[in-house]
Short mmCIF file of C-alpha atoms and ligand atoms in Angstrom, two decimals:
data_model
loop_
_atom_site.label_atom_id
_atom_site.label_comp_id
_atom_site.label_asym_id
_atom_site.label_seq_id
_atom_site.Cartn_x
_atom_site.Cartn_y
_atom_site.Cartn_z
CA MET A 253 -50.48 -95.93 -65.09
CA GLY A 254 -49.72 -94.47 -68.43
CA LYS A 255 -46.37 -93.94 -70.24
CA ASP A 256 -45.01 -90.38 -69.93
CA VAL A 257 -41.94 -88.26 -70.59
CA ILE A 258 -40.67 -86.59 -67.42
CA VAL A 259 -38.73 -83.21 -67.99
CA ALA A 260 -36.02 -82.68 -65.49
CA CYS A 261 -35.55 -78.97 -64.99
CA ASP A 262 -32.10 -78.95 -63.47
CA PHE A 263 -32.17 -75.03 -63.68
CA SER A 264 -30.36 -72.98 -60.75
CA SER A 265 -33.43 -70.50 -60.33
CA ALA A 266 -37.34 -70.38 -60.13
CA GLN A 267 -37.14 -67.52 -63.33
CA ALA A 268 -34.85 -69.66 -65.25
CA THR A 269 -37.51 -72.56 -64.74
CA PHE A 270 -40.48 -70.37 -65.69
CA ASP A 271 -38.88 -68.83 -68.75
CA PHE A 272 -38.21 -72.63 -69.87
CA LEU A 273 -41.90 -73.74 -69.04
CA ASP A 274 -43.48 -70.64 -70.40
CA ARG A 275 -42.28 -71.94 -73.77
CA PHE A 276 -44.80 -75.13 -73.60
CA THR A 277 -48.06 -73.27 -74.52
CA ASP A 278 -50.31 -76.20 -75.44
CA VAL A 279 -48.85 -78.95 -73.30
CA LYS A 280 -47.96 -79.19 -69.48
CA PRO A 281 -45.10 -81.65 -69.32
CA PHE A 282 -44.67 -83.84 -66.43
CA VAL A 283 -41.49 -82.11 -64.55
CA LYS A 284 -38.80 -83.58 -62.60
CA ILE A 285 -37.57 -80.98 -59.64
CA GLY A 286 -34.39 -82.11 -58.52
CA MET A 287 -31.49 -81.04 -56.07
CA GLU A 288 -30.26 -78.15 -57.79
CA LEU A 289 -33.57 -76.34 -58.28
CA TYR A 290 -35.19 -77.61 -54.89
CA TYR A 291 -32.08 -76.06 -52.90
CA ALA A 292 -32.01 -72.90 -54.61
CA GLU A 293 -35.75 -72.02 -54.15
CA GLY A 294 -36.94 -74.27 -51.63
CA PRO A 295 -40.61 -75.79 -51.54
CA SER A 296 -42.36 -72.64 -52.93
CA ILE A 297 -41.01 -73.89 -56.33
CA VAL A 298 -42.84 -77.08 -56.00
CA ARG A 299 -46.11 -75.33 -55.35
CA GLU A 300 -45.41 -72.59 -57.91
CA ILE A 301 -45.13 -75.17 -60.86
CA LYS A 302 -47.98 -77.28 -59.22
CA LYS A 303 -50.04 -74.38 -59.55
CA ARG A 304 -49.09 -74.18 -63.41
CA GLY A 305 -50.82 -77.79 -63.46
CA HIS A 306 -47.51 -79.64 -63.99
CA LYS A 307 -47.21 -83.32 -62.58
CA ILE A 308 -44.18 -83.39 -60.36
CA PHE A 309 -41.21 -85.87 -59.84
CA LEU A 310 -39.32 -84.60 -56.67
CA ASP A 311 -36.01 -86.12 -57.02
CA LEU A 312 -34.43 -85.50 -53.85
CA LYS A 313 -32.98 -89.19 -53.50
CA LEU A 314 -33.23 -89.16 -49.82
CA HIS A 315 -30.55 -91.36 -48.01
CA ASP A 316 -30.00 -91.32 -44.19
CA ILE A 317 -30.89 -93.46 -41.12
CA PRO A 318 -34.65 -94.45 -41.43
CA ASN A 319 -36.01 -92.12 -38.79
CA THR A 320 -34.60 -89.18 -40.20
CA VAL A 321 -35.87 -90.23 -43.51
CA LYS A 322 -39.45 -91.15 -42.23
CA LYS A 323 -39.49 -87.28 -40.74
CA ALA A 324 -38.24 -85.62 -43.65
CA MET A 325 -40.79 -88.03 -45.99
CA ALA A 326 -43.25 -86.42 -43.74
CA VAL A 327 -42.66 -82.89 -44.45
CA LEU A 328 -42.42 -83.69 -48.36
CA SER A 329 -45.85 -85.43 -48.02
CA LYS A 330 -47.33 -82.01 -47.38
CA LEU A 331 -46.22 -80.95 -51.03
CA ASP A 332 -48.68 -82.07 -53.54
CA VAL A 333 -45.88 -84.09 -55.50
CA ASP A 334 -46.82 -86.86 -57.84
CA MET A 335 -43.66 -89.11 -57.26
CA THR A 336 -40.50 -89.07 -55.18
CA ASN A 337 -37.66 -91.23 -54.25
CA VAL A 338 -35.08 -92.69 -51.87
CA HIS A 339 -31.56 -94.34 -52.57
CA ALA A 340 -32.35 -98.23 -52.53
CA ALA A 341 -28.67 -98.29 -50.90
CA GLY A 342 -30.52 -97.11 -47.48
CA THR A 343 -31.81 -100.29 -47.03
CA VAL A 344 -35.22 -102.28 -46.59
CA GLU A 345 -35.53 -100.75 -43.41
CA MET A 346 -34.96 -97.18 -44.53
CA MET A 347 -37.08 -97.69 -47.37
CA LYS A 348 -40.18 -98.78 -45.38
CA ALA A 349 -39.62 -95.79 -42.93
CA ALA A 350 -39.91 -93.69 -46.30
CA LEU A 351 -42.93 -95.21 -47.18
CA GLN A 352 -44.60 -94.72 -43.68
CA GLY A 353 -43.57 -91.06 -43.39
CA LEU A 354 -44.89 -90.40 -47.15
CA GLU A 355 -48.66 -91.75 -46.08
CA ARG A 356 -50.69 -88.37 -45.74
CA PRO A 357 -53.55 -88.30 -43.05
CA ASP A 358 -56.41 -89.12 -45.82
CA GLY A 359 -53.99 -92.41 -46.67
CA THR A 360 -52.95 -91.05 -50.10
CA ARG A 361 -49.33 -90.73 -50.83
CA PRO A 362 -47.11 -89.87 -53.83
CA ILE A 363 -45.66 -92.97 -55.90
CA LEU A 364 -42.58 -93.66 -54.16
CA ILE A 365 -39.60 -95.24 -56.10
CA ALA A 366 -35.86 -96.05 -55.26
CA VAL A 367 -32.73 -95.43 -57.08
CA THR A 368 -30.87 -98.55 -57.64
CA GLN A 369 -27.47 -97.73 -59.37
CA LEU A 370 -27.12 -94.02 -60.88
CA THR A 371 -27.01 -94.14 -64.57
CA SER A 372 -23.56 -92.42 -64.30
CA THR A 373 -22.10 -95.30 -62.26
CA SER A 374 -20.29 -97.81 -64.63
CA GLU A 375 -19.91 -101.38 -63.47
CA GLN A 376 -16.13 -101.10 -62.89
CA ARG A 377 -16.54 -97.82 -60.84
CA MET A 378 -19.28 -99.66 -58.78
CA GLN A 379 -16.75 -102.43 -58.03
CA ASP A 380 -13.52 -100.65 -57.62
CA GLU A 381 -14.74 -97.71 -55.67
CA LEU A 382 -18.06 -99.18 -53.76
CA LEU A 383 -16.63 -102.71 -53.28
CA ILE A 384 -19.63 -104.03 -54.74
CA ASN A 385 -18.35 -107.71 -55.68
CA ALA A 386 -21.12 -108.47 -58.25
CA SER A 387 -22.48 -107.43 -61.63
CA ILE A 388 -24.20 -104.32 -62.11
CA ASN A 389 -27.29 -106.20 -63.27
CA ASP A 390 -27.32 -108.72 -60.23
CA THR A 391 -27.01 -105.27 -58.09
CA ILE A 392 -29.68 -103.41 -59.87
CA VAL A 393 -31.98 -106.77 -59.32
CA LYS A 394 -31.20 -107.17 -55.87
CA TYR A 395 -31.83 -103.58 -55.09
CA ALA A 396 -35.42 -103.48 -57.22
CA GLN A 397 -36.59 -106.46 -55.10
CA ASN A 398 -35.52 -104.73 -51.88
CA ALA A 399 -37.36 -101.81 -52.97
CA LYS A 400 -40.35 -104.06 -53.85
CA LYS A 401 -39.98 -106.03 -50.32
CA ALA A 402 -40.27 -102.82 -48.77
CA GLY A 403 -43.52 -101.71 -50.26
CA LEU A 404 -42.22 -99.23 -52.87
CA ASP A 405 -43.87 -98.61 -56.33
CA GLY A 406 -40.70 -98.83 -58.51
CA VAL A 407 -37.46 -97.92 -59.06
CA VAL A 408 -35.08 -95.78 -60.86
CA CYS A 409 -32.74 -97.41 -63.37
CA SER A 410 -31.34 -97.37 -66.88
CA PRO A 411 -34.09 -98.09 -69.73
CA LEU A 412 -31.26 -100.88 -70.51
CA GLU A 413 -32.41 -102.44 -67.20
CA ALA A 414 -36.13 -102.03 -67.35
CA SER A 415 -37.13 -105.14 -68.62
CA MET A 416 -34.87 -107.00 -66.24
CA VAL A 417 -36.23 -105.28 -63.28
CA LYS A 418 -39.75 -106.02 -64.42
CA GLU A 419 -39.21 -109.87 -65.19
CA ASN A 420 -37.55 -110.09 -61.57
CA CYS A 421 -40.19 -108.05 -59.68
CA SER A 422 -43.24 -107.58 -61.49
CA LYS A 423 -44.88 -106.04 -64.80
CA GLN A 424 -46.52 -103.66 -62.48
CA PHE A 425 -43.15 -102.46 -60.54
CA ILE A 426 -42.89 -99.14 -62.07
CA THR A 427 -39.39 -98.24 -63.86
CA VAL A 428 -38.47 -94.70 -64.43
CA THR A 429 -35.50 -94.16 -66.51
CA PRO A 430 -32.90 -91.47 -66.87
CA GLY A 431 -29.93 -91.95 -69.33
CA VAL A 432 -31.86 -90.98 -72.41
CA ARG A 433 -30.37 -89.80 -75.43
CA PHE A 434 -31.34 -88.80 -79.06
CA ALA A 435 -29.43 -91.26 -81.38
CA ASP A 436 -27.83 -88.16 -82.85
CA GLY A 437 -27.38 -86.04 -79.48
CA ASP A 438 -24.26 -86.02 -76.82
CA VAL A 439 -24.04 -88.51 -73.85
CA GLY A 440 -22.53 -86.18 -71.54
CA ASP A 441 -21.71 -87.74 -67.97
CA GLN A 442 -24.23 -90.21 -68.31
CA VAL A 443 -23.06 -94.08 -69.02
CA ARG A 444 -25.98 -96.65 -69.05
CA VAL A 445 -27.80 -94.58 -72.07
CA THR A 446 -30.27 -95.56 -74.87
CA THR A 447 -32.65 -93.72 -77.04
CA PRO A 448 -36.48 -92.84 -76.43
CA GLU A 449 -37.10 -95.69 -79.12
CA LYS A 450 -35.51 -98.48 -77.64
CA ALA A 451 -36.36 -97.50 -74.07
CA LYS A 452 -39.99 -97.89 -75.41
CA GLU A 453 -39.02 -101.03 -76.63
CA ILE A 454 -37.45 -102.27 -73.45
CA GLY A 455 -40.46 -101.39 -71.44
CA SER A 456 -39.95 -98.25 -69.19
CA ASP A 457 -42.77 -96.68 -67.91
CA TYR A 458 -41.41 -93.39 -67.64
CA ILE A 459 -38.43 -91.66 -69.21
CA VAL A 460 -36.67 -88.80 -67.64
CA VAL A 461 -34.83 -86.67 -70.13
CA GLY A 462 -33.26 -83.47 -69.23
CA ARG A 463 -30.17 -81.96 -71.31
CA PRO A 464 -31.33 -83.33 -74.58
CA ILE A 465 -34.47 -81.28 -74.14
CA THR A 466 -33.35 -78.21 -71.83
CA ALA A 467 -30.25 -77.79 -73.94
CA ALA A 468 -31.93 -77.97 -77.00
CA ASP A 469 -32.03 -74.96 -79.72
CA ASP A 470 -36.24 -75.56 -79.44
CA PRO A 471 -36.88 -77.50 -76.16
CA VAL A 472 -40.63 -77.98 -77.38
CA ALA A 473 -39.76 -79.63 -80.57
CA ALA A 474 -37.40 -82.06 -78.60
CA TYR A 475 -39.93 -82.63 -76.04
CA LYS A 476 -42.56 -83.71 -78.73
CA ARG A 477 -39.94 -85.70 -80.58
CA CYS A 478 -39.46 -87.70 -77.27
CA CYS A 479 -42.89 -87.98 -76.77
CA ASP A 480 -43.62 -88.88 -80.50
CA ALA A 481 -40.73 -91.72 -79.99
CA PHE A 482 -41.48 -93.03 -76.37
CA ILE A 483 -45.35 -92.68 -76.37
CA GLY A 484 -46.09 -92.81 -80.23
O1 C5P B 130 -29.96 -83.93 -68.38
P1 C5P B 130 -29.91 -85.42 -68.27
O2 C5P B 130 -30.91 -86.23 -69.26
O3 C5P B 130 -28.66 -86.64 -68.13
O4 C5P B 130 -30.70 -85.46 -67.08
C1 C5P B 130 -30.97 -86.67 -65.99
C2 C5P B 130 -31.63 -86.53 -64.83
O5 C5P B 130 -32.14 -87.53 -64.15
C3 C5P B 130 -30.62 -85.63 -63.82
O6 C5P B 130 -31.56 -84.65 -63.22
C4 C5P B 130 -30.02 -86.48 -62.95
O7 C5P B 130 -30.23 -85.95 -61.80
C5 C5P B 130 -31.58 -87.76 -62.89
N1 C5P B 130 -31.05 -89.12 -62.48
C6 C5P B 130 -30.10 -89.85 -63.26
N2 C5P B 130 -29.76 -90.91 -63.07
C7 C5P B 130 -30.46 -91.76 -62.11
C8 C5P B 130 -31.20 -91.26 -61.13
C9 C5P B 130 -31.45 -89.53 -61.64
O8 C5P B 130 -29.69 -89.30 -64.37
N3 C5P B 130 -30.15 -92.63 -61.63
#
């Protein structure tokens, strides 16, 4: 498994996405399609981006009863994505069901990871609003262990938590980490953030970067800056 930078294409239309991707002439970044774009354009956007030669992380964060998630994953497995995800809060049983649904008839399946706690959630909010009476780190480790128990390949967490997750699960357990900002950039609504350099040091496998690239004056230069800092 190679380290990579995944670009969060949080656009509201196919046209805006293609205008953005057209700027990348000599590289084909690993692309994340999230709820905004998928709900706007449907499965055709996945096929079209795949046809252009990009790897795809379909970030729909499924969270429902096990049977519903299993059936939804069976539908998504027909799209040729490389990675997809669920919320670990859906329980081990739900994650197991997701894995079963995702397996294609030929035995292959995309990488399946689980969201631990969103990188926009602070410990205080988690405790006050979700009534989780544990530290955010203990919660993340427990959710990651649940994901591993269910047979998933890894988790989505903050880069700040990547080494802790690997110590408690395994070195091979994949960490996909949003919440990445350049040292001189805006944090926006993210809370548990760090830089691409630090994410590399802590041991993330993939960093997910949205606005620092998509909203940059020169997105290609910002992408390359991320790659240089994270992959080297
Ligand atoms: O623009 P920004 O770099 O904050 O984008 C981060 C992306 O990663 C968004 O698409 C967001 O939905 C996603 N994400 C996240 N935190 C998680 C899981 C996914 O920020 N825990």
